[in-house]
mmCIF file of C-alpha atoms in Angstrom:
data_model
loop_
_atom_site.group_PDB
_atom_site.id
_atom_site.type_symbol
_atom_site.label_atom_id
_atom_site.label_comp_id
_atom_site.label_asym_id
_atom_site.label_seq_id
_atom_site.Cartn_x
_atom_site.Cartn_y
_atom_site.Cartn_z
ATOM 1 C CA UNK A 1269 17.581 47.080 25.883
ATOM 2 C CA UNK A 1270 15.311 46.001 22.967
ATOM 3 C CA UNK A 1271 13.021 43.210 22.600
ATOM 4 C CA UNK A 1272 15.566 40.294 21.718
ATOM 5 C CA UNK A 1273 17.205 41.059 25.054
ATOM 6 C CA UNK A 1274 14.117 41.297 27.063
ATOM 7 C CA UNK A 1275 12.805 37.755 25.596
ATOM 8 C CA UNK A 1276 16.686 35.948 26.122
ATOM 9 C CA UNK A 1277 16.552 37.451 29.331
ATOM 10 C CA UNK A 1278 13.122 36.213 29.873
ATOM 11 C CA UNK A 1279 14.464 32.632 28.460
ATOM 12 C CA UNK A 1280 17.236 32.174 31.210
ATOM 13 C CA UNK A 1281 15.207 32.902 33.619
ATOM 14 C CA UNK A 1282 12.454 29.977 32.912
ATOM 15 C CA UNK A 1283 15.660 27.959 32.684
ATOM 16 C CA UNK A 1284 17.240 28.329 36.020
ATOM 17 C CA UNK A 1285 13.599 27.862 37.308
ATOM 18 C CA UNK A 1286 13.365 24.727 35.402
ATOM 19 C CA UNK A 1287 16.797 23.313 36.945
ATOM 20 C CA UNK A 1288 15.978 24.293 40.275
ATOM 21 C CA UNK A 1289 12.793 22.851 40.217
ATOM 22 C CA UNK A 1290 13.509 19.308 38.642
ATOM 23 C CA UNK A 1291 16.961 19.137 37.777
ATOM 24 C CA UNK A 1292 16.563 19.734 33.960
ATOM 25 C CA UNK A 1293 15.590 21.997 31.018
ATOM 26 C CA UNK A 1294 12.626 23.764 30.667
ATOM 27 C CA UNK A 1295 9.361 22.543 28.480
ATOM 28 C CA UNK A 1296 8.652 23.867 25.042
ATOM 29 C CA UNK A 1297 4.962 24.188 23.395
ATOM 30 C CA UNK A 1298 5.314 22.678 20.189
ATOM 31 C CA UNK A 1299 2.234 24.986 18.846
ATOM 32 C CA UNK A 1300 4.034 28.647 19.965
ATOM 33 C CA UNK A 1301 7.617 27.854 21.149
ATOM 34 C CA UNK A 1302 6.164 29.176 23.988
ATOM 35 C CA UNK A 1303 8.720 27.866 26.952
ATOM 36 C CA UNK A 1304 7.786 27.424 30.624
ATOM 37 C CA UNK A 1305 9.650 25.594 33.956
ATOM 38 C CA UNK A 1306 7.682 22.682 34.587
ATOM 39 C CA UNK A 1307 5.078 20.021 33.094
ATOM 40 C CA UNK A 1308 2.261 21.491 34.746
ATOM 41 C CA UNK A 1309 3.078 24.742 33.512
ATOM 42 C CA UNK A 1310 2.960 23.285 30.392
ATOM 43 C CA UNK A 1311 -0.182 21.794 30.418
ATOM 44 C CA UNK A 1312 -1.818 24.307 31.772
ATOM 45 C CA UNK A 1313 -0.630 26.369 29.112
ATOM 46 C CA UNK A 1314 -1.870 24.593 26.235
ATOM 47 C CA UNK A 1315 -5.394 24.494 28.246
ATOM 48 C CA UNK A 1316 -5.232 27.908 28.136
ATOM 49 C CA UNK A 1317 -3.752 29.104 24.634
ATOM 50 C CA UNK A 1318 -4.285 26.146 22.655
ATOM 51 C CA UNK A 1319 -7.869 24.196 23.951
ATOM 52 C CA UNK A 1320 -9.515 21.418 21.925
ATOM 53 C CA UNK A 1321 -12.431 22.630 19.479
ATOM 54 C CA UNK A 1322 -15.456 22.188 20.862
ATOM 55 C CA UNK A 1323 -17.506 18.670 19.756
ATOM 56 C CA UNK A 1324 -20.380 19.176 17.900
ATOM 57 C CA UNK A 1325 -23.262 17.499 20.222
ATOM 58 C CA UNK A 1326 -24.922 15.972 17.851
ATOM 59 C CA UNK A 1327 -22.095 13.793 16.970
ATOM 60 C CA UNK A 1328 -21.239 13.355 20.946
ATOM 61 C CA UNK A 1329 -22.822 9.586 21.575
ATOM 62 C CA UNK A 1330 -23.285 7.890 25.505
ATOM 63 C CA UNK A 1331 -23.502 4.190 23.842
ATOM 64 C CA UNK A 1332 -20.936 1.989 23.437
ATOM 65 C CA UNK A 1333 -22.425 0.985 20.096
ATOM 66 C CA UNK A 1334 -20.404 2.081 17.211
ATOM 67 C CA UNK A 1335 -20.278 5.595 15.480
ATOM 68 C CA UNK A 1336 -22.582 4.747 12.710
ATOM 69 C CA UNK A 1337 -25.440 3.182 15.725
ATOM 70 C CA UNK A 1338 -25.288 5.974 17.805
ATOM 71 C CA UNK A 1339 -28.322 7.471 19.225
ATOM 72 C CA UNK A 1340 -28.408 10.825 17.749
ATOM 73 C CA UNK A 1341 -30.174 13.543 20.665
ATOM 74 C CA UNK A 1342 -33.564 13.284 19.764
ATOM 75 C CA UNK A 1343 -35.457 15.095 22.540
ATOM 76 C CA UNK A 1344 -36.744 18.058 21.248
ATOM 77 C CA UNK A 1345 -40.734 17.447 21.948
ATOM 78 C CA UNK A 1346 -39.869 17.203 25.919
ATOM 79 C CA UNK A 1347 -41.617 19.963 27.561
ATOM 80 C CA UNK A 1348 -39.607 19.679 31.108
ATOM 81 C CA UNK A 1349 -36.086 18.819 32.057
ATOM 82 C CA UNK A 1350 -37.746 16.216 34.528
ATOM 83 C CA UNK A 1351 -39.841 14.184 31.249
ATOM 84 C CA UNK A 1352 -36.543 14.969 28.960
ATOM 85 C CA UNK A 1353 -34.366 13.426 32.155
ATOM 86 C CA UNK A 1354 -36.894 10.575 32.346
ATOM 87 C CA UNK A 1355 -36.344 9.824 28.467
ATOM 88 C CA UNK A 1356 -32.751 10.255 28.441
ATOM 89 C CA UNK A 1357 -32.194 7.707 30.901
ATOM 90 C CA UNK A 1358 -34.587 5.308 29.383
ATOM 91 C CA UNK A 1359 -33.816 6.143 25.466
ATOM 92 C CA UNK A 1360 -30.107 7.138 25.900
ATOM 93 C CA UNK A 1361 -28.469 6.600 29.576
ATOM 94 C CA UNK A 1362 -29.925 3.418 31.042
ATOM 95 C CA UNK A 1363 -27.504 3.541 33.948
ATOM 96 C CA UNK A 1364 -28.167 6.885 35.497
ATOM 97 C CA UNK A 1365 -31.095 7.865 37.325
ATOM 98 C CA UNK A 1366 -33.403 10.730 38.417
ATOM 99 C CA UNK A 1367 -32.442 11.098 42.086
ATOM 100 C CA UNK A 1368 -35.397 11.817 44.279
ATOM 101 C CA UNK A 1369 -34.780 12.883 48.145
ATOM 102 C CA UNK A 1370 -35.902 14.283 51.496
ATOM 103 C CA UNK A 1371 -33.006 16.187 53.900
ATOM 104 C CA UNK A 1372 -34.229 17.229 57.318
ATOM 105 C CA UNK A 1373 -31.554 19.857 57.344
ATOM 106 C CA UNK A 1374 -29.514 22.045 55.033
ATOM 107 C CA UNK A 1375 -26.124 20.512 56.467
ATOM 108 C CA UNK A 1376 -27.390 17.568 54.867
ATOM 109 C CA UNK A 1377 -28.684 18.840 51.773
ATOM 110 C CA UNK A 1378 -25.381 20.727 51.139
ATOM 111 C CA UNK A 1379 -23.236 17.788 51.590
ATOM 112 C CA UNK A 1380 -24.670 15.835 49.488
ATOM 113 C CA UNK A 1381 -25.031 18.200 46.511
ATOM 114 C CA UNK A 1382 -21.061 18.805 46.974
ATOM 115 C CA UNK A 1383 -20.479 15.069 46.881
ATOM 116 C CA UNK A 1384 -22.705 14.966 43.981
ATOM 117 C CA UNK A 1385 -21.517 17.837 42.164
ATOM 118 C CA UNK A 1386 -17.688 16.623 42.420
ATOM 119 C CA UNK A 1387 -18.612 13.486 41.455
ATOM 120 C CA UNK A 1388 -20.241 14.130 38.036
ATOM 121 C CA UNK A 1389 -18.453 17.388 37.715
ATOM 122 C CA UNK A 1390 -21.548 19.444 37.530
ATOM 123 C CA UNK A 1391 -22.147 23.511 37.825
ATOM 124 C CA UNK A 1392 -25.464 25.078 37.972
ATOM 125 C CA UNK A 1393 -27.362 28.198 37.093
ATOM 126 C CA UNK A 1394 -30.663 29.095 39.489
ATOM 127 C CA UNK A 1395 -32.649 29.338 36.743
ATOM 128 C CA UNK A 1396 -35.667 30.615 38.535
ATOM 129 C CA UNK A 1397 -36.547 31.079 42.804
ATOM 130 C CA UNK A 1398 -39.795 31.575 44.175
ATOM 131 C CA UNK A 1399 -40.808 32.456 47.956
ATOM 132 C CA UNK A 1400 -44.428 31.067 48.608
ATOM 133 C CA UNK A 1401 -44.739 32.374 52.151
ATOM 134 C CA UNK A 1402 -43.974 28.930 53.560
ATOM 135 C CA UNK A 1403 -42.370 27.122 50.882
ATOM 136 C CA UNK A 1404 -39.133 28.375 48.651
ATOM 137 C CA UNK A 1405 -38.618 26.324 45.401
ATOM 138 C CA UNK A 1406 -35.471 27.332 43.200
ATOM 139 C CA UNK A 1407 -34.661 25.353 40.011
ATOM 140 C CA UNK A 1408 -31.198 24.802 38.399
ATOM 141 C CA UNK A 1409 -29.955 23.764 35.493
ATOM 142 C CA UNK A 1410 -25.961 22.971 33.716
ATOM 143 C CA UNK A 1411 -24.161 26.538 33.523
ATOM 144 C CA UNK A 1412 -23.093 24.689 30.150
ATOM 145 C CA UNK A 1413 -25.914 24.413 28.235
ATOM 146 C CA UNK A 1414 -26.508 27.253 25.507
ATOM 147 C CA UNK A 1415 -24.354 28.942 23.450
ATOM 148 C CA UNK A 1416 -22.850 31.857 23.073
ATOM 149 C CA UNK A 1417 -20.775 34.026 20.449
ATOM 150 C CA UNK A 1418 -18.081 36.288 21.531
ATOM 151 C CA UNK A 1419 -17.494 39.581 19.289
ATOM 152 C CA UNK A 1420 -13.842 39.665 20.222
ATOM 153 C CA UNK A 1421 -11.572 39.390 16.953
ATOM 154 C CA UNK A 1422 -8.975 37.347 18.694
ATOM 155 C CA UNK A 1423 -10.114 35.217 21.481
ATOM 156 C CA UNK A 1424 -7.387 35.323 24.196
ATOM 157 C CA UNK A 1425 -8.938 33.137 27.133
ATOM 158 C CA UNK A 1426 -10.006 30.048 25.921
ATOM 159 C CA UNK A 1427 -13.541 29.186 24.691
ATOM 160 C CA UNK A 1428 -16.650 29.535 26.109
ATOM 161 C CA UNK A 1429 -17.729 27.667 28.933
ATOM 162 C CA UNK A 1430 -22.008 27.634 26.979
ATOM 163 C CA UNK A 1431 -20.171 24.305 26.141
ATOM 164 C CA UNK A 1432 -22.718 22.654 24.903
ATOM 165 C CA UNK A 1433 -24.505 24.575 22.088
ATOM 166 C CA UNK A 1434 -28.125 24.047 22.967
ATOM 167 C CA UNK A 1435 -30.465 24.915 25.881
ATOM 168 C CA UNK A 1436 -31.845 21.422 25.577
ATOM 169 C CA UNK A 1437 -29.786 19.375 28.034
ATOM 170 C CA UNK A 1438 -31.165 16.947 30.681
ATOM 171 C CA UNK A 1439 -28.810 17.858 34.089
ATOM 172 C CA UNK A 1440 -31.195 20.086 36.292
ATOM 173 C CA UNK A 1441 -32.003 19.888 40.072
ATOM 174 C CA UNK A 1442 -35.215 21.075 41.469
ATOM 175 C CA UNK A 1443 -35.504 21.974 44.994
ATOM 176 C CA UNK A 1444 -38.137 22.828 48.038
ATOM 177 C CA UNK A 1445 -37.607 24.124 50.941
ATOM 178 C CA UNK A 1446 -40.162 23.825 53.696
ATOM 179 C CA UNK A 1447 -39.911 27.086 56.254
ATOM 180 C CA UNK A 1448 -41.517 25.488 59.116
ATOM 181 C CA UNK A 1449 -39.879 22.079 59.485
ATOM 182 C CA UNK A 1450 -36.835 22.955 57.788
ATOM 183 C CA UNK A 1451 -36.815 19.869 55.231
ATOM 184 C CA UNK A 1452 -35.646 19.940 51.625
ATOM 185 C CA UNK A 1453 -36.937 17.892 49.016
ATOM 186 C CA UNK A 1454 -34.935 17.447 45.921
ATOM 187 C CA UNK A 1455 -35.391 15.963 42.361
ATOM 188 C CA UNK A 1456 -32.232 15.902 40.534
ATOM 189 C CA UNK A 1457 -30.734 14.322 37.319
ATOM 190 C CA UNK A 1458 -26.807 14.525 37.089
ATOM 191 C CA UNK A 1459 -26.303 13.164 33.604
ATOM 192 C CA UNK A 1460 -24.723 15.623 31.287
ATOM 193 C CA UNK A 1461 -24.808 15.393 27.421
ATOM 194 C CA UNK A 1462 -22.792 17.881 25.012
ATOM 195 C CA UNK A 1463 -19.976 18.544 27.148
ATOM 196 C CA UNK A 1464 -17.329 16.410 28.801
ATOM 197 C CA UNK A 1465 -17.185 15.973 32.307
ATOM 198 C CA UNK A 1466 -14.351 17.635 33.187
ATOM 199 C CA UNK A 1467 -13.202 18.542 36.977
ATOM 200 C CA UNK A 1468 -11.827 21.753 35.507
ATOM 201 C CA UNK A 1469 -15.044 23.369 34.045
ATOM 202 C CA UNK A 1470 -16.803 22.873 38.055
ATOM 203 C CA UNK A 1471 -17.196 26.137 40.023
ATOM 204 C CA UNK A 1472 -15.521 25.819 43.595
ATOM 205 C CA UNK A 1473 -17.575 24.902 46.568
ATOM 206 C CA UNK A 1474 -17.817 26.517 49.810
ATOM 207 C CA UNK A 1475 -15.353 24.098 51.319
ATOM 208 C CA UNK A 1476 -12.547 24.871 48.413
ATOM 209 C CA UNK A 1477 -13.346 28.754 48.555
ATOM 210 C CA UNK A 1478 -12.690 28.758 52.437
ATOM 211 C CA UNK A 1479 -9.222 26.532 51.845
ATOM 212 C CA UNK A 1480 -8.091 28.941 49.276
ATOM 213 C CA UNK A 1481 -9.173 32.024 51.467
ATOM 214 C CA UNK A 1482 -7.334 30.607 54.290
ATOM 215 C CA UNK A 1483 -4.028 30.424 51.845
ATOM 216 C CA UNK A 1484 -4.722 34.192 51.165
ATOM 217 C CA UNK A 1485 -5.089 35.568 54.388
ATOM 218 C CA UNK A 1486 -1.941 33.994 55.807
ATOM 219 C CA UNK A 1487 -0.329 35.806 52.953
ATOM 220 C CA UNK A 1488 0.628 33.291 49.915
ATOM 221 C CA UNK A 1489 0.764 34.811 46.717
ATOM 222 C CA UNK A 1490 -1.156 33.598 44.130
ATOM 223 C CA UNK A 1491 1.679 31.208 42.166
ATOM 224 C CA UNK A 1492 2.665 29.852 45.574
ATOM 225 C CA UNK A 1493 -1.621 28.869 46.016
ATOM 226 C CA UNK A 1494 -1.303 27.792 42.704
ATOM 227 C CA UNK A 1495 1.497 25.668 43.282
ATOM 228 C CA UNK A 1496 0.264 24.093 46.466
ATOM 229 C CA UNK A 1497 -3.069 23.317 45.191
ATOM 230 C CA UNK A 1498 -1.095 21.422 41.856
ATOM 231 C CA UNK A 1499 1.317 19.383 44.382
ATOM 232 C CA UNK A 1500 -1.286 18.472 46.786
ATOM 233 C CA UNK A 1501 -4.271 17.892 44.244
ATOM 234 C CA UNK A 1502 -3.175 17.008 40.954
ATOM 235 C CA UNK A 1503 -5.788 17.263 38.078
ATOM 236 C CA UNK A 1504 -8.512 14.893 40.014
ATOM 237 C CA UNK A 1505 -10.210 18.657 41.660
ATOM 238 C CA UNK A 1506 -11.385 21.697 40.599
ATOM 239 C CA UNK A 1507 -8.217 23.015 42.401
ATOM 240 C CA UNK A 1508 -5.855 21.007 40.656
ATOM 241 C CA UNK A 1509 -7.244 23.008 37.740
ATOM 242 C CA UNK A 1510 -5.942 26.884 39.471
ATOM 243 C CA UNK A 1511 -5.924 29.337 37.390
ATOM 244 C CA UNK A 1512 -4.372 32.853 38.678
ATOM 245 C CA UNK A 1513 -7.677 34.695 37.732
ATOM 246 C CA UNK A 1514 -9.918 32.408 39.732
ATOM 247 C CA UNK A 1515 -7.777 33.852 43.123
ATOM 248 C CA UNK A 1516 -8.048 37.643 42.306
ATOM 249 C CA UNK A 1517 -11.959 37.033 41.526
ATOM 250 C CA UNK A 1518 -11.803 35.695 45.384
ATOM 251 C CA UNK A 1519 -9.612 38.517 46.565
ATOM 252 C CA UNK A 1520 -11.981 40.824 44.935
ATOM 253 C CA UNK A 1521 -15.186 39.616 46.046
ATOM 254 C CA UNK A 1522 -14.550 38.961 49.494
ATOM 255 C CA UNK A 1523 -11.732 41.999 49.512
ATOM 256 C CA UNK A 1524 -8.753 40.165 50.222
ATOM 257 C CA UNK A 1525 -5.828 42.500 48.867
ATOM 258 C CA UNK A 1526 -2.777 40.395 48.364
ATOM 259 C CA UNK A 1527 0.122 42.443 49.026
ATOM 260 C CA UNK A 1528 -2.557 44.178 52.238
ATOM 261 C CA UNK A 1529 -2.420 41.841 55.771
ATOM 262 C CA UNK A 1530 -4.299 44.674 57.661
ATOM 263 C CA UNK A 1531 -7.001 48.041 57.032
ATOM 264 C CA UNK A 1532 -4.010 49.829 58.087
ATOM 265 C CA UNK A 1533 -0.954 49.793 55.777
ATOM 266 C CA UNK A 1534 1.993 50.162 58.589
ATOM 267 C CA UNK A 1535 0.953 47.615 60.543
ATOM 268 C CA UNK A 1536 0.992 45.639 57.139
ATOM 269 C CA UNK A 1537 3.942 46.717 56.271
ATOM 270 C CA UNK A 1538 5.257 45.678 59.843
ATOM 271 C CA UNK A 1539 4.244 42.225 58.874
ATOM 272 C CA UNK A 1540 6.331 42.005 55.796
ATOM 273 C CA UNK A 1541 9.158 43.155 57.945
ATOM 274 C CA UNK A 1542 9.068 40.706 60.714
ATOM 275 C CA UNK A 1543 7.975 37.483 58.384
ATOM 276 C CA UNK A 1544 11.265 38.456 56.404
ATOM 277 C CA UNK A 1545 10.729 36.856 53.204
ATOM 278 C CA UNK A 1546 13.851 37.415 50.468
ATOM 279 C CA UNK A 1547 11.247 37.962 47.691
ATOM 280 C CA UNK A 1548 9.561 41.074 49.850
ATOM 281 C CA UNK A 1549 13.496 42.789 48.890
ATOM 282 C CA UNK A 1550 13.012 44.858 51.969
ATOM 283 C CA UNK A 1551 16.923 46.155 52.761
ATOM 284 C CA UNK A 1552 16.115 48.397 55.274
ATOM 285 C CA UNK A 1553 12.961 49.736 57.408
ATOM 286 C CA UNK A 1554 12.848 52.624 60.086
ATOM 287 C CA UNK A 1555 9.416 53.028 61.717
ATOM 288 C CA UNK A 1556 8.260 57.051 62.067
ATOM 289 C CA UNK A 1557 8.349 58.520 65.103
ATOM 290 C CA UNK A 1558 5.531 59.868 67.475
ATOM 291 C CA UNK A 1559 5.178 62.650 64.977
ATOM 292 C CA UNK A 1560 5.018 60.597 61.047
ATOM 293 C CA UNK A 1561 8.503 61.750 60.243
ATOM 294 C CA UNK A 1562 12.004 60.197 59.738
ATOM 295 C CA UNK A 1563 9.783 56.643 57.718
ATOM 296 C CA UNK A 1564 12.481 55.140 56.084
ATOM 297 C CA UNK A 1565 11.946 52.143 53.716
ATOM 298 C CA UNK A 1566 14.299 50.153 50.928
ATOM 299 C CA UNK A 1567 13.164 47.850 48.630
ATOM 300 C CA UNK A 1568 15.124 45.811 46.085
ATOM 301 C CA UNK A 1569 13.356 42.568 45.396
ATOM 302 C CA UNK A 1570 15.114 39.447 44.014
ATOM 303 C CA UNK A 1571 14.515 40.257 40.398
ATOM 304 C CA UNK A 1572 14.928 43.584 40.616
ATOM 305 C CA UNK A 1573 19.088 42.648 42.036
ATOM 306 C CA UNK A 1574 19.085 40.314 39.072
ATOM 307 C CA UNK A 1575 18.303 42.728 36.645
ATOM 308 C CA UNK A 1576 20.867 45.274 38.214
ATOM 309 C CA UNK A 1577 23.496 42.842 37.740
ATOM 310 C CA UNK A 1578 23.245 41.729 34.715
ATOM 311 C CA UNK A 1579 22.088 44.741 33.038
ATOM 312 C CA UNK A 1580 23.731 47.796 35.597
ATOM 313 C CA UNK A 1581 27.174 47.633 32.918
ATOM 314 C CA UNK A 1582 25.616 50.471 31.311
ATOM 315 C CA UNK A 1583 24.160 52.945 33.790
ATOM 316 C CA UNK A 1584 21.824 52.829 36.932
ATOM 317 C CA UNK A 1585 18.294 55.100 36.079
ATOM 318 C CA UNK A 1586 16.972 56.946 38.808
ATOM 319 C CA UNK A 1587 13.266 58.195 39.002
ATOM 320 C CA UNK A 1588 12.033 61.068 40.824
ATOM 321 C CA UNK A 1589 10.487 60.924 44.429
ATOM 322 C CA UNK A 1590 6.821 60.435 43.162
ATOM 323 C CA UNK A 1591 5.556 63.483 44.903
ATOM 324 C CA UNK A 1592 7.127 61.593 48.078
ATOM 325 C CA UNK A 1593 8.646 64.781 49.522
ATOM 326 C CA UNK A 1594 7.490 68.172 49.528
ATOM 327 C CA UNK A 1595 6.337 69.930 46.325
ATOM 328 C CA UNK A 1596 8.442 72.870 45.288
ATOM 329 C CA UNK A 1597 8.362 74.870 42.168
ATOM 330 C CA UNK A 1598 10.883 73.679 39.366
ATOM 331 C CA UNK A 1599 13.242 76.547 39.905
ATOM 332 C CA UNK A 1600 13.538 75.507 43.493
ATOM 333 C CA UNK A 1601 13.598 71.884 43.272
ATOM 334 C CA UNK A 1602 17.636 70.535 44.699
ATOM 335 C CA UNK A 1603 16.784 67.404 42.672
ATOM 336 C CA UNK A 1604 15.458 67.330 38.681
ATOM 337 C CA UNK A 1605 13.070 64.974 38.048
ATOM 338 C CA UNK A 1606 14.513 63.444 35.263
ATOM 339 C CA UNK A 1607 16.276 60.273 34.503
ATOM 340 C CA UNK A 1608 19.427 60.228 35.634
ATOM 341 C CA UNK A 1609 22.204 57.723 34.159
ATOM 342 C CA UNK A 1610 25.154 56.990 36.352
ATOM 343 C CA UNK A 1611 27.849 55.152 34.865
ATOM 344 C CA UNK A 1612 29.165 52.268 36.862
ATOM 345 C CA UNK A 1613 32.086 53.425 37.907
ATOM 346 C CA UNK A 1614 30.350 56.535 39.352
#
C-alpha cells in the first residue's frame, strides 16, 4: 500500500464520518485541502494550522475614534502596574476601573476571581509571593504580556501565547492575605491592551479541570471530551475551545492514564470487558486461573475490521508473539518470527 492509498483511504473515511454525523460531505480548508467531518473540526483546524498574524500593539486602539485619532500606548514612564492601570483608565479606558476589595474568606475570593477571569478572559502569572510571618502578598500579572521568539524552523502549533509583545501592559492583580483573620484584600485591574480577549487563550479553572477530570475517570476518550465539551459549550468557554493536548497535560499531571481504569491492569481490563464498547474490539476474553495461566484475550477494533476488509484481498500479515510466550532459541522456536503472508483463500 503506498501513500496515495493510505491518504484515499484516509479520505473515505472523513467522509462516512461526515454523513453520519450531519447528513452531508465533509469540509475542505481552502488554505491546505486539508479535509475534516464537521464545521467545528474545521474551525478548529484553521485555529490551529492557519492562526491570524499577530497585531502589532501599537497600532491596536481601545477608542472608538478613528484610525488616524487613536491614542497610541504611551505609558512608558509608569513605574507600577497600579499608576500605569490608574492612567490607562483615565488616558485610554475611561470605562474600566481599578477594582479594590476585602473577602473574609477564600471561597469568596476564589469565586469572584473565576467570575472575573471568565468575564474579561484573563490568565495570570504570580509574578512574585512573599510570606511575612502573618501576612502573604503574591502579585500577578497577564501570562500575555512579553514576547518571545521560538528557534523552531517551522512552527507547527500555532503562535505564541507572549501575545502581546511588551512587558508593559496594565492587567495585574495584587493580593494579601491576612493569616490570623483569614481576609483577603485585593487590588486588581482587568483591562487588557495588545491582545484580544479571547475565551480560548484563558487557562481552565478549578471548576472546568474537575468537570473534565470527572469525564476522564469514567473513561471517555479524549475526542468523545472533546466532543461533549463543543456540543454542550460552543465557543463562549475556555472548553468550547478543547484541544486534545490540553486533556493529556491533565492526564499527566494528575496521572490519569486513559486506556488505565485501575493500579491494577486486570481489573482494568475487566472493565473494558463488562462496559462492552464496539470500539474496545474485544472478540473474546478468558480470565487466568488460580495459577496466571490459560489468559486468553482478542482484540480487533473497528478500524482495524475495516482495514481487513478492504485491504485483506492481498494477504493477512502476522507478527510474532512479542516475547508473549516463552523464549526459546531460534533453532527451537515451532513458530518464525517473521511476517507471514497468507493469501485469502488460505
Amino acid at each position: 500500500m503506498n501513500d496515495d492509498d493510505v491518504n484515499e483511504f484516509k479520505k473515505r473515511v472523513v467522509a462516512d464520518k461526515a454523513l453520519q454525523t450531519h447528513g452531508s460531505g465533509a469540509f475542505v480548508c481552502g488554505q491546505c485541502s486539508h479535509i475534516v467531518a464537521t464545521k467545528d473540526g474545521l474551525e478548529t483546524h484553521i485555529r490551529r494550522k492557519h492562526p491570524k498574524p499577530l497585531i502589532n500593539p501599537a497600532d491596536i486602539t481601545l477608542s472608538s475614534s478613528p484610525p488616524s485619532q487613536a491614542p497610541r500606548f504611551c505609558c512608558s514612564g509608569v513605574r507600577t502596574k497600579e499608576y500605569l492601570a490608574i492612567h490607562f483608565l483615565e488616558k485610554h479606558a475611561p470605562d474600566s476601573e481599578v477594582q479594590r476589595h476585602r473577602f473574609e474568606t477564600v471561597f469568596e475570593f476564589q469565586n469572584w476571581l473565576r467570575t472575573r477571569e471568565e468575564d474579561t478572559c484573563s490568565s495570570w502569572t504570580i509574578r512574585n509571593s512573599r510570606d511575612n510571618g502573618g501576612l502573604v502578598s503574591s502579585y500577578r500579572s497577564c501570562k500575555h504580556e512579553g514576547f518571545y521568539n521560538s528557534g523552531a524552523k517551522e512552527l507547527l502549533v500555532g503562535p505564541s501565547k507572549k501575545l502581546t509583545g511588551s512587558k508593559l501592559r496594565p492587567a495585574f492583580l495584587k493580593k494579601k492575605e491576612y493569616k490570623d483573620t483569614g481576609e483577603i484584600d485585593v487590588v486588581a485591574y482587568f483591562e487588557h491592551y495588545g491582545h484580544e480577549k479571547f475565551p480560548g487563550h484563558r487557562a481552565f479553572n478549578g471548576e472546568e479541570i474537575d468537570f473534565l477530570l470527572g469525564l476522564i475517570r469514567e473513561g471517555f476518550s479524549n475526542a468523545q471530551i472533546i466532543e461533549k465539551c463543543d456540543k454542550k459549550y460552543g465557543q463562549n468557554t475556555k472548553l468550547g475551545f478543547l484541544v486534545p493536548d490540553d486533556i493529556r497535560y491533565l492526564r499527566k499531571t494528575y496521572q490519569t492514564n486513559q486506556a488505565q481504569f485501575h493500579k491494577d491492569d486486570l481489573e482494568s481490563l475487566k472493565f473494558r470487558v463488562e462496559r462492552g464498547w464496539q470500539e474496545d474490539g474485544i472478540l473474546l476474553y478468558e480470565a487466568p486461573d488460580e495459577n496466571g495461566a490459560e489468559f486468553r484475550l482478542v482484540v480487533m477494533t473497528p478500524a482495524q475490521k475495516e482495514l481487513c476488509e478492504k485491504y485483506g484481498s492481498r494477504g493477512i500479515c502476522i507478527d510474532d508473539t512479542h516475547n508473549a510466550t516463552k523464549i526459546l532459541k531460534r533453532s527451537d522456536w515451532s513458530v518464525q518470527p517473521y511476517y507471514h503472508l497468507i493469501p485469502r483463500d488460505f
